[in-house]
XYZ file of C-alpha atoms in Angstrom:
81
model
C 73.890 60.677 53.123
C 73.026 64.757 52.901
C 69.051 63.531 52.193
C 69.530 60.980 54.990
C 70.541 63.661 57.750
C 67.859 66.075 56.127
C 65.292 63.545 57.385
C 66.536 63.004 60.874
C 64.297 66.106 62.716
C 65.845 68.032 65.604
C 69.251 68.719 66.868
C 71.135 66.078 68.889
C 74.278 67.050 70.968
C 75.993 63.397 70.799
C 75.997 61.167 67.627
C 77.147 57.478 67.269
C 77.350 55.886 64.067
C 78.252 52.360 63.449
C 80.115 51.251 60.736
C 81.055 55.114 59.443
C 82.804 54.395 56.438
C 84.442 57.360 54.900
C 82.661 59.759 56.804
C 80.086 60.908 54.178
C 77.101 60.845 56.582
C 79.784 62.034 59.484
C 80.405 65.382 57.128
C 76.769 65.999 56.428
C 75.800 65.808 60.284
C 78.293 67.921 61.008
C 77.431 70.490 58.637
C 73.723 70.315 59.028
C 73.133 69.656 62.614
C 75.845 70.860 64.395
C 76.469 68.353 66.969
C 78.668 68.671 70.045
C 80.419 65.332 69.335
C 80.035 62.722 66.672
C 81.791 59.560 67.074
C 82.188 56.798 64.283
C 83.283 53.176 64.577
C 84.914 52.112 61.504
C 86.868 48.593 61.366
C 88.356 49.435 57.963
C 91.483 51.792 58.961
C 91.576 53.229 55.108
C 88.121 54.713 55.657
C 89.181 55.968 58.753
C 91.880 57.876 57.387
C 89.078 59.408 55.091
C 87.080 60.452 57.531
C 86.607 64.345 57.809
C 88.625 66.363 60.142
C 86.625 68.324 62.800
C 87.150 69.290 66.271
C 83.480 67.916 67.206
C 84.286 64.445 65.440
C 85.953 61.167 66.747
C 86.666 58.284 64.641
C 87.640 54.695 66.448
C 88.715 51.718 65.177
C 86.148 48.790 66.133
C 84.212 45.884 65.013
C 80.705 46.791 65.294
C 79.348 43.595 65.746
C 81.636 42.888 68.689
C 79.260 43.426 71.483
C 82.540 43.512 74.140
C 84.663 45.329 71.827
C 82.073 48.197 71.435
C 81.816 48.204 74.791
C 85.686 48.040 75.662
C 85.707 51.758 72.855
C 82.805 53.368 74.424
C 82.124 52.761 77.541
C 78.564 53.032 79.012
C 77.505 56.275 77.540
C 74.477 57.245 76.214
C 74.007 58.837 72.734
C 71.074 60.994 71.051
C 71.580 59.582 67.953
């Protein structure tokens, strides 16, 4: 996860991860890129509970393969990454 985040150039204010799992990528992003906000969407509640606790991060339970479900969760917001 760390190497993946290192490959992404620049700093972005808002991040969205679809299929965030246990939050490994989120933890690296929060550490290395210091975003203002990070939102992870994951269907598995056990993985959501393992996600990192950070005031900049929110982890939502949802099916990333359901466009209408994602729209209900996220609205019409735009994300930097």
